Coordinates of C-alpha atoms and ligand atoms in Angstrom, one line a residue:
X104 CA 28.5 91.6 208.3
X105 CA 28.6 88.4 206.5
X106 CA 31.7 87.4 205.0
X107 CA 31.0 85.5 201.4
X108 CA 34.4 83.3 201.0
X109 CA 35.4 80.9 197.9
X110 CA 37.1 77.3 198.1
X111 CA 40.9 77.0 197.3
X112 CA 40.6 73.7 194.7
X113 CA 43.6 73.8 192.7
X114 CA 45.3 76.5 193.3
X115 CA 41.7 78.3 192.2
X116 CA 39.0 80.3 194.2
X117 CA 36.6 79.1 193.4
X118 CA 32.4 79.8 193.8
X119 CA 29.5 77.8 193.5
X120 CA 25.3 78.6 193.8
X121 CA 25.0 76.2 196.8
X122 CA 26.6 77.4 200.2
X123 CA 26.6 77.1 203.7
X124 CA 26.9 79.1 207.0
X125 CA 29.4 79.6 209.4
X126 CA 28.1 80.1 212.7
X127 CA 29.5 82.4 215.7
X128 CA 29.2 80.0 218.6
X129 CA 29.3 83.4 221.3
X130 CA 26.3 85.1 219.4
X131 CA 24.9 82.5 217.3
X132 CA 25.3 85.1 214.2
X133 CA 25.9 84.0 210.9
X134 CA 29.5 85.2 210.0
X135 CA 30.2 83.5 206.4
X136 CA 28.7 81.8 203.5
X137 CA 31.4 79.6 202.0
X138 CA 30.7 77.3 198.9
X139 CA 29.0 74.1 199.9
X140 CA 32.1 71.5 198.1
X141 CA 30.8 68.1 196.7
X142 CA 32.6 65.3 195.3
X143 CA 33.2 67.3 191.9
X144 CA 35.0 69.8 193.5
X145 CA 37.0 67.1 195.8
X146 CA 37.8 65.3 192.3
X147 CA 39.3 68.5 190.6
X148 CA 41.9 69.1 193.9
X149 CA 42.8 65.4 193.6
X150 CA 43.6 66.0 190.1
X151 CA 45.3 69.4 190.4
X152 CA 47.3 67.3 193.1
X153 CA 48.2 64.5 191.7
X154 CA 49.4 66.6 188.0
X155 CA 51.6 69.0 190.1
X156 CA 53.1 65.6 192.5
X157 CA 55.9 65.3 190.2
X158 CA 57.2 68.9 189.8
X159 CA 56.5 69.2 193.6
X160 CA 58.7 66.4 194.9
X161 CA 61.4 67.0 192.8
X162 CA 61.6 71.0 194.3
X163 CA 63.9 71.7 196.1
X164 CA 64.9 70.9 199.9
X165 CA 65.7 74.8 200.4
X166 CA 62.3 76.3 197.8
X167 CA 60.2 73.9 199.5
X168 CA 61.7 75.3 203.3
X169 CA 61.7 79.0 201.6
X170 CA 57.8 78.3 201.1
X171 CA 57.4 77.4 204.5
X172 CA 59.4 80.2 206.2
X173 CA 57.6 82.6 203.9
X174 CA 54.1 81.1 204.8
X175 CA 54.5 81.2 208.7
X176 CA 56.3 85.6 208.3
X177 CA 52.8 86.0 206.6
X178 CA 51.0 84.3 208.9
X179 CA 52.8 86.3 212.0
X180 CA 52.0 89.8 210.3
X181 CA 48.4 88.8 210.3
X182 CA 48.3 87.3 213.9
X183 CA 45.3 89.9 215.0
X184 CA 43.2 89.4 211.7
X185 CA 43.5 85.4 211.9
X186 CA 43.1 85.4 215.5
X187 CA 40.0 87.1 215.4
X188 CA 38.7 84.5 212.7
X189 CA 39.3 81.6 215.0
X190 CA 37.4 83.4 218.0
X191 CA 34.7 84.2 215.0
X192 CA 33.9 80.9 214.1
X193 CA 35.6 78.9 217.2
X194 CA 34.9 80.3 220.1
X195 CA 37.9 80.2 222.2
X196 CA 39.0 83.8 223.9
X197 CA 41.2 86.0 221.5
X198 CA 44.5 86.1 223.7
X199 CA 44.3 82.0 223.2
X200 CA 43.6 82.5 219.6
X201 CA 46.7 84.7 219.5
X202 CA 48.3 82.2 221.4
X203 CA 46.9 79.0 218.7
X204 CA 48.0 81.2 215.4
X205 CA 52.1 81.4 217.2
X206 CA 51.6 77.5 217.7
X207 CA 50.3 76.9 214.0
X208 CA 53.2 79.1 212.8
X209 CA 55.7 77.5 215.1
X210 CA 54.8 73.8 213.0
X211 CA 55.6 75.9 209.1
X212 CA 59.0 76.9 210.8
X213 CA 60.0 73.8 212.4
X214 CA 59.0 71.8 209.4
X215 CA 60.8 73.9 207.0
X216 CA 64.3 73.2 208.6
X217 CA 63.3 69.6 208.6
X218 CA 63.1 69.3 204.9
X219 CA 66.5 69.9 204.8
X220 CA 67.3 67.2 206.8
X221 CA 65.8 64.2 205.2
X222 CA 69.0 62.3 205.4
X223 CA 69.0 58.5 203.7
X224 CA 71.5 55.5 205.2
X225 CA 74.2 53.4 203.7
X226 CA 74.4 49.9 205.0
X227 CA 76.9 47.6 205.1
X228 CA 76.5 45.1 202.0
X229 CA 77.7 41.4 202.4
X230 CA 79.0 41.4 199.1
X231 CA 81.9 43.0 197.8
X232 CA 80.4 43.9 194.6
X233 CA 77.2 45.5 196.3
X234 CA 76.7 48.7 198.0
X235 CA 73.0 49.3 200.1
X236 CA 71.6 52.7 200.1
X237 CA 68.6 53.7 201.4
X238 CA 66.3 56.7 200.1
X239 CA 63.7 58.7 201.5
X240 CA 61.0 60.0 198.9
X241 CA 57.8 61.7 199.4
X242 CA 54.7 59.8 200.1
X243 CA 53.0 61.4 197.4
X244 CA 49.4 63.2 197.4
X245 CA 48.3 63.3 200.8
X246 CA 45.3 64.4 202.3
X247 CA 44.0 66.2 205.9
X248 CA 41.1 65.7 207.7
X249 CA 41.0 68.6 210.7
X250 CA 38.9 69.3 213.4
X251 CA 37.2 72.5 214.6
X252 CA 38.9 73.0 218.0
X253 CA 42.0 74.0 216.4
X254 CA 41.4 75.8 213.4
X255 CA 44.5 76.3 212.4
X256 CA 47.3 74.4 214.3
X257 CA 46.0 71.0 213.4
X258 CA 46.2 72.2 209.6
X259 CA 49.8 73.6 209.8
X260 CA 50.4 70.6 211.6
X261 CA 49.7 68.4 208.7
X262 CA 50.4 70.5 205.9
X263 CA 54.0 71.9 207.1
X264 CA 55.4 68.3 207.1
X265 CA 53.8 67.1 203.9
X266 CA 54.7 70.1 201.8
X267 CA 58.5 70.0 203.5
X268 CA 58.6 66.0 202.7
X269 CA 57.6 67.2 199.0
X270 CA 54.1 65.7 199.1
X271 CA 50.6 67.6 197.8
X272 CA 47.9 68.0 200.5
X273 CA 44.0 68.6 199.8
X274 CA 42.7 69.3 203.4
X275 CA 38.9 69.0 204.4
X276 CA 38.5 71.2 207.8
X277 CA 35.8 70.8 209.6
X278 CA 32.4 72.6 208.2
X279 CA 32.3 74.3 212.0
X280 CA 35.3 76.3 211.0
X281 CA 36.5 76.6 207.5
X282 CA 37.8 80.1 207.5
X283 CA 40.9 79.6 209.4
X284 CA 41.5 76.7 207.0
X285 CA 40.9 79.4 203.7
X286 CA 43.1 82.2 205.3
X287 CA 46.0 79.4 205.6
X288 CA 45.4 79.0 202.1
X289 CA 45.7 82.2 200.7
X290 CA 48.6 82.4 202.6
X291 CA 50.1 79.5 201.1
X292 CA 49.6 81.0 197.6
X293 CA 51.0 84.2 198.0
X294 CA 53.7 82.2 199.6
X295 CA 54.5 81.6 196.3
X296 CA 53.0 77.6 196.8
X297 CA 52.9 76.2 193.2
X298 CA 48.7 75.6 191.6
X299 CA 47.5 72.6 193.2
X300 CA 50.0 71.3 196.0
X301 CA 47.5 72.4 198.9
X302 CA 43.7 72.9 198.5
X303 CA 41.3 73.6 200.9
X304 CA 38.0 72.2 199.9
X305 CA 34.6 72.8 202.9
X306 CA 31.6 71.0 202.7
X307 CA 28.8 69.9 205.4
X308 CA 28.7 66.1 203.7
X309 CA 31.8 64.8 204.8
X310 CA 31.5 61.5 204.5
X311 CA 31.0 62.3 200.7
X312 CA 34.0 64.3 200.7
X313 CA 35.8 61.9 202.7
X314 CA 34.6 58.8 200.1
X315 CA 36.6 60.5 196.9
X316 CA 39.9 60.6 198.9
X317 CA 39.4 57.1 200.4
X318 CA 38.2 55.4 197.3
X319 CA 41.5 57.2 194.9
X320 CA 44.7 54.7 194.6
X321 CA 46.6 57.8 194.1
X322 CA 46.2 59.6 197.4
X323 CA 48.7 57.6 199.6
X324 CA 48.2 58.9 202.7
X325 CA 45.4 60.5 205.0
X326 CA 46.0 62.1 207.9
X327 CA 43.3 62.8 210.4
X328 CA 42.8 64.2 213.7
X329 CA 39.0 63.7 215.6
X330 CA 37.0 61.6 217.5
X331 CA 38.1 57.4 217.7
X332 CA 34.9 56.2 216.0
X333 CA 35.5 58.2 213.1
X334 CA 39.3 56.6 213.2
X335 CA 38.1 53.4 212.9
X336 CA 35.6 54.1 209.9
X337 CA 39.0 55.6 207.8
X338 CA 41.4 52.9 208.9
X339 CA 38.9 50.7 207.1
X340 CA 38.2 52.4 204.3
X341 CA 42.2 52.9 204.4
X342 CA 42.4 49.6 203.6
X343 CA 41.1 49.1 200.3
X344 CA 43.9 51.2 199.0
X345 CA 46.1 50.4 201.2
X346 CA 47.1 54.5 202.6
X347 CA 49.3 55.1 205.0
X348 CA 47.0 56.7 207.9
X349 CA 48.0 58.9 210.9
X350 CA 45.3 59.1 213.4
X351 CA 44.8 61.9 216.6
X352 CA 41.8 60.3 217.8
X353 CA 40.3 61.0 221.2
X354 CA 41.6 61.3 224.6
X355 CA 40.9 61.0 228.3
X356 CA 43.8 62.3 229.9
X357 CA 44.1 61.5 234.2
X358 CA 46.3 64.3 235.4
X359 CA 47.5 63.1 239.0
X360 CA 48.6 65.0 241.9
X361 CA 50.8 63.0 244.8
X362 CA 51.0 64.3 248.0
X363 CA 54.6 66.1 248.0
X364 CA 53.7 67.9 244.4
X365 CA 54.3 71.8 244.6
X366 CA 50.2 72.5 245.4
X367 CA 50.2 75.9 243.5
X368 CA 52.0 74.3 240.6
X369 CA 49.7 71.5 240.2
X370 CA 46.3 73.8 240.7
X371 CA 47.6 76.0 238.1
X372 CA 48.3 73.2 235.5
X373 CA 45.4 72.0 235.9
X374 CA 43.2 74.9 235.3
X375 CA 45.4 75.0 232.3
X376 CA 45.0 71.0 231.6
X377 CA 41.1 72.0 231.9
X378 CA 40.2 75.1 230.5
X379 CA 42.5 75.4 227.5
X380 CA 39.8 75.7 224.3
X381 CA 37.1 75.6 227.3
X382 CA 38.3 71.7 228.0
X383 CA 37.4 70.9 224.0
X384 CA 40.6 69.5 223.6
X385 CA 42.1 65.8 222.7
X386 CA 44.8 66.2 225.9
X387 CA 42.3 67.6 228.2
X388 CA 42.4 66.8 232.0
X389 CA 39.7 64.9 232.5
X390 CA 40.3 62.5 235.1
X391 CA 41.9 64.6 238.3
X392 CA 43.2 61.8 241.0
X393 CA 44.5 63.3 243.4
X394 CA 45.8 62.1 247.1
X395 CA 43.7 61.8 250.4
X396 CA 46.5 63.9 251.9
X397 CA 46.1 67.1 249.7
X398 CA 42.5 66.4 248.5
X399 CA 41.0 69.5 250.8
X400 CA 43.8 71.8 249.9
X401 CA 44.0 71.0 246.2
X402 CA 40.0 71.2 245.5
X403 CA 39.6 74.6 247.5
X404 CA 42.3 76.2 245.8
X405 CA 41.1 75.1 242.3
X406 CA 37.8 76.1 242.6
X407 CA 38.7 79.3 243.8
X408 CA 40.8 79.7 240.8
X409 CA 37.9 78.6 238.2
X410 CA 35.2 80.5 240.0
X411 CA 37.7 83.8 239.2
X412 CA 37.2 82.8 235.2
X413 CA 34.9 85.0 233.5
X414 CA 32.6 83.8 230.8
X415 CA 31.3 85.4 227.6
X416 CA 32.4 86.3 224.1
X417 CA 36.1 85.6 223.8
X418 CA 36.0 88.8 221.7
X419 CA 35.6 90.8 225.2
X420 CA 38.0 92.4 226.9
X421 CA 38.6 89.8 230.2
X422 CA 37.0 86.7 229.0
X423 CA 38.4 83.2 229.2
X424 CA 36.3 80.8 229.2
X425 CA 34.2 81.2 225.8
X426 CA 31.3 79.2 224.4
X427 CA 31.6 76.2 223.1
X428 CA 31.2 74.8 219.8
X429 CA 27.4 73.9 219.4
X430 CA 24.2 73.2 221.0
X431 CA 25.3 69.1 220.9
X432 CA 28.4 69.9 222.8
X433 CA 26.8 71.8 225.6
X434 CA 24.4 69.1 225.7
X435 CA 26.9 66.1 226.2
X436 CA 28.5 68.1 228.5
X437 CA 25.2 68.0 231.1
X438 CA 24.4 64.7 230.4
X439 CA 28.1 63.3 232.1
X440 CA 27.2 66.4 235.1
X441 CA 24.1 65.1 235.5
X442 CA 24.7 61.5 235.5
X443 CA 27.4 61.9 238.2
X444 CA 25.2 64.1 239.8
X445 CA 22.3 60.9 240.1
X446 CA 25.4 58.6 240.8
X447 CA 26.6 60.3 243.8
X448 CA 29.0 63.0 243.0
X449 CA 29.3 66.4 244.6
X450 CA 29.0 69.5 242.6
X451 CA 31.1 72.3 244.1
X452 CA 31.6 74.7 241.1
X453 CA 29.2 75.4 238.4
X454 CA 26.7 72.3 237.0
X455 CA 24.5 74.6 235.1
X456 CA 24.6 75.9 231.6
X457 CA 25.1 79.9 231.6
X458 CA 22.4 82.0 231.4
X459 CA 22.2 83.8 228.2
X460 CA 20.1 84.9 225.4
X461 CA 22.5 83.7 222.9
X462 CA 25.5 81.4 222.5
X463 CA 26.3 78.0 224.1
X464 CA 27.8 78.9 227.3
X465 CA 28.4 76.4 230.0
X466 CA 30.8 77.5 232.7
X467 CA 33.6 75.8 234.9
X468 CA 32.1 72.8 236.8
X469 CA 33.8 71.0 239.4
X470 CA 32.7 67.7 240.7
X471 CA 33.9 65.8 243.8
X472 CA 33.7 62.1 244.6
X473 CA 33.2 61.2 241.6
X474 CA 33.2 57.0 240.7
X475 CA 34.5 54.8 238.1
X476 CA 30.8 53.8 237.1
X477 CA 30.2 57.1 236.1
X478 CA 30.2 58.2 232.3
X479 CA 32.9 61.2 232.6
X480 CA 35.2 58.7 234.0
X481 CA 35.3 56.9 230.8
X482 CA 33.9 58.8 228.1
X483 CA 35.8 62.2 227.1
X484 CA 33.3 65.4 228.3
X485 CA 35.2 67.8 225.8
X486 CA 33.8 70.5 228.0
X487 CA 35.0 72.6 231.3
X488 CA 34.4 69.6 233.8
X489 CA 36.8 68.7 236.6
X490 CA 35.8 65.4 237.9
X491 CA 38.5 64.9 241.1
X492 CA 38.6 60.7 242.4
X493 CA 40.6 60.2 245.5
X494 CA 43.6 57.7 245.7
X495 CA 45.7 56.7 248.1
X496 CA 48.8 54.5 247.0
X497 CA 51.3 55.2 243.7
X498 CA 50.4 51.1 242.0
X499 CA 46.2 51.9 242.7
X500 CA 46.4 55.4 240.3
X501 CA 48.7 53.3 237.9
X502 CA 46.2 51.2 237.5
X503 CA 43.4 53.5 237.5
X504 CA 44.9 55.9 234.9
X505 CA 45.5 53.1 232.7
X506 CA 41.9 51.7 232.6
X507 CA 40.5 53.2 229.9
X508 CA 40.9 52.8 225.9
X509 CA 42.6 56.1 225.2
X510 CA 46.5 56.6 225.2
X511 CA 46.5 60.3 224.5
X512 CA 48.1 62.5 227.5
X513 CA 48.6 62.1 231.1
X514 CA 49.6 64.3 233.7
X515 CA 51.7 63.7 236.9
X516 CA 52.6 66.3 239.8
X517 CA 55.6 65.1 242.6
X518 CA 58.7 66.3 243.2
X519 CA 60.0 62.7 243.5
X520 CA 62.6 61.5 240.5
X521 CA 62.1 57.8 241.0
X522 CA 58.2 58.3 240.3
X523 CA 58.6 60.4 237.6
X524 CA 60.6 57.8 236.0
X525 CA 58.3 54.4 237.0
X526 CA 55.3 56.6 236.0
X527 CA 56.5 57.7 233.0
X528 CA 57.5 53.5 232.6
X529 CA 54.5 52.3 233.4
X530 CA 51.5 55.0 232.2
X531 CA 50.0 54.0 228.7
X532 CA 50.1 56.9 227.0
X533 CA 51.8 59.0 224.3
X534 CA 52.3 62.1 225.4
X535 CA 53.5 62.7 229.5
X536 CA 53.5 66.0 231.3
X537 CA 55.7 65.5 234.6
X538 CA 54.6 68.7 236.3
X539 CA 53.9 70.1 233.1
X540 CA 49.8 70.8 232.2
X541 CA 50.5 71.7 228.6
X542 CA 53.3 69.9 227.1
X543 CA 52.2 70.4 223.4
X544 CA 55.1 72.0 221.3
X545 CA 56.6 71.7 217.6
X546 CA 59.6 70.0 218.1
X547 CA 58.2 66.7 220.6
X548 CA 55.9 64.2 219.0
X549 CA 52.3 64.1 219.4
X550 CA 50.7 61.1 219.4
X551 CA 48.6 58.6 221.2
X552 CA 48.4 54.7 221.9
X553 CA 45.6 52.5 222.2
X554 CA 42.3 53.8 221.0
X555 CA 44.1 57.4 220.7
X556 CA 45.3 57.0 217.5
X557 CA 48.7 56.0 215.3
X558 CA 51.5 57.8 214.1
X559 CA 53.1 60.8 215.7
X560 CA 52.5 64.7 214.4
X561 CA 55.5 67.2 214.7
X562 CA 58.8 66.9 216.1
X563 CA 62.2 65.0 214.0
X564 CA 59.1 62.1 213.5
X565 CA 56.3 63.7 212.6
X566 CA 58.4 64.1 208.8
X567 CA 58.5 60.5 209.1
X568 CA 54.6 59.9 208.3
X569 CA 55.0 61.7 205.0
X570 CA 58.2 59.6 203.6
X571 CA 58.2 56.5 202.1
X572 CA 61.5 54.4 202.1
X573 CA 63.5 53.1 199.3
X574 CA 66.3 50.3 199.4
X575 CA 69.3 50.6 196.5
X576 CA 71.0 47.5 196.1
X577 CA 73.9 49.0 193.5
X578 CA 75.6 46.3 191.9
X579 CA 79.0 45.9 189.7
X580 CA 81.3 47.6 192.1
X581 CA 84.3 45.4 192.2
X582 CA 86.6 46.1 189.1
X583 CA 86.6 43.9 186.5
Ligands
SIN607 C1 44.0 68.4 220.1 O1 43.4 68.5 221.2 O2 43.6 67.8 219.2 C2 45.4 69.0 220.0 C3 45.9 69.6 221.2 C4 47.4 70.1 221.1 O3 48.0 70.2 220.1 O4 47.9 70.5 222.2

């Protein structure tokens, strides 16, 4: 059946003639029609927004955290209906759908105690007659930019720490998967969310969409998570207004495995590393160094363990590795296995896209002795591809790991203290799992350097991004 869903503009559903498609990447089914938003409708949520800024920011610490709380207890009682949306549209297997709606809920609840906790400073004046306080206030209206990978984490990411800070949000999720993104809004209003602090507004021009939020002094701040060229465009547009920008741009994580690492720890992060979201994530493994020493043991007992993943419609009983998002993605993704292929690389697992009437299946893939020179060691696959390089010393894989223009996630496996540390020292990137393949969590910040992005999502500092600061100089303290 096909679902017919409305936009959330201003605290209204709202309809309109023209609409589009969501499409079931597993059966290639249309699921949805959802109204096709243009700027007119983009204009009317900045509106609603900035009219209900005032009221909003001055609610509350505890409403605005009762909101939240509230949100994420509705959002837990309808785990199996929203998990079955993202699967719908997404793709991903149901149990890690289950597993994305506890994370998007874990970001309302974390977020909701931190709005109670948006402490200011008082300074020290030089002058006797002055005292220096500083303020924290909310950025103002804000929007979100989300991808389709995770439907509804990244949005709960972004709208639990704007709404907590006391700051509107107008969100534009990715066209691939809007319906997560309209649940989360109903939510929000039976949540009790006053008209016009959150909208949810779908279109397939986003550029268009993207162009009424860029070009309006009043939206302050933009936060966006998808690919690093996209980034770039923003942070210029960005600039004309001068927003405050946090970016989660790409990624091309190196997950490394020294020769006195726990074997069966390491293979099993790193099918996790891999395969989470069928490798179409920011922080997924794609780079697998691992040591002369352990290469035979490592490789044979990861590709036994990917060759035991079944693939199919994450709706099945079973499944877990599920399409992925499009025909373009599949594509990409035999484009890097070929050219490795022609470069030299072994395949040893996988290589060719599943056989199937419908849906954009391509399974696990593993590829040995791969090379620098080949384009899945420095452009992100965002597919199920494990691309293992050998190494042999500790400063080499530094190095290695470190040449590329993301700063997103990296992965280390050894049992030895001292490396932790100088790795974790000397590896330029944001996030770093020490014998950890999936380090992601509400309460540590997520972030990247480099070419990954700006500005850190979740955690005490992910708040941060939606507050601006204010200096008091009080005067006229001495008595008279
Ligand atoms: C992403 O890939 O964009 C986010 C992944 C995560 O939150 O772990």
């Amino acid at each position: 059946m096909v679902e017919k869903y409305q936009l959330f503009v201003g605290g209204e559903w709202v309809d309109k003639k023209e609409t589009f498609d969501v499409i079931n990447p597993a059966t290639e089914e249309i699921i949805a029609k959802v109204p096709n938003a243009g700027k007119e409708e983009m204009k009317l949520a900045v509106e609603a927004a900035v009219h209900i800024q005032p009221e909003w920011a001055d609610t509350v610490a505890a409403e605005r955290a009762r909101i939240l709380v509230e949100a994420a207890k509705l959002m837990r009682e309808r785990t199996e209906k929203l998990a079955r949306i993202m699967t719908l549209e997404e793709g991903k297997p149901l149990s890690e759908s289950r597993g994305e709606i506890a994370y998007a809920i874990s970001f309302l609840e974390w977020f909701a105690e931190e709005a109670k906790r948006i402490y200011g400073d008082t300074i020290p004046s030089n002058s006797k007659d002055k005292r220096i306080l500083v303020i924290k206030r909310p950025a103002g209206v804000t929007a979100a930019i989300t991808p389709w990978n995770f439907p509804a984490a990244m949005i709960t990411r972004k709208i639990g720490p704007a709404l907590a800070a006391g700051c509107t949000m107008i969100v534009k999720p990715s066209e691939m998967t809007p319906l997560s993104a309209l649940e989360i809004a109903g939510i929000f209003e039976e949540a009790g969310l006053p008209k016009g602090a959150l909208s949810v507004v779908a279109g397939t021009d986003p550029a268009e969409l993207t162009q009424v939020l860029m070009e309006d002094i009043r939206v302050r701040k933009i936060s966006f998570t998808g690919s690093t060229n996209v980034g770039k465009l923003l942070m210029r547009q960005a600039s004309d207004t001068m927003k405050r920008v946090s970016f989660e741009l790409g990624g091309h994580a190196p997950f490394i495995v020294f020769p006195d690492a726990d074997l069966d720890e390491a293979v099993a992060n790193a099918a996790l590393a891999k395969m989470r979201g069928m490798g179409e994530t920011c922080v997924a493994a794609n780079r697998f160094y691992v040591h002369h020493d352990i290469l035979p043991a490592f490789t044979e007992k990861l590709t036994a363990r990917l060759q035991a993943m079944k693939v199919g419609n994450g709706l099945e009983e079973g499944i877990t590795v599920g399409p992925l998002i499009e025909p373009a993605a599949v594509q990409k993704v035999e484009e890097h296995v070929q050219d490795a292929v022609s470069k030299g690389a072994k395949l040893l697992l996988g290589g060719k896209r599943t056989e199937s009437e419908k849906g954009f299946y391509y399974p696990p893939t593993i590829l040995a002795g791969v090379t620098e020179d080949m384009k899945i060691s420095c452009e992100e696959t965002f597919g199920p591809v494990v691309a293992i390089l050998p190494f042999e010393t500790e400063d080499e894989v530094i190095h290695k790991a470190n040449d590329t223009r993301y700063g997103l996630a990296a992965y280390f496996f050894t049992r030895d203290v001292g490396r932790i540390f100088r790795l974790a020292e000397r590896l330029e990137f944001g996030i770093l799992g020490a014998n950890d393949g999936l380090p992601s969590t509400a309460q540590a910040p997520f972030g990247g350097v480099k070419e990954s992005g700006l500005g850190r999502e979740g955690s005490k500092y992910g708040i941060e991004e939606y507050l601006d600061i204010k200096y008091l100089s009080l005067g006229g303290i001495s008595a008279k």
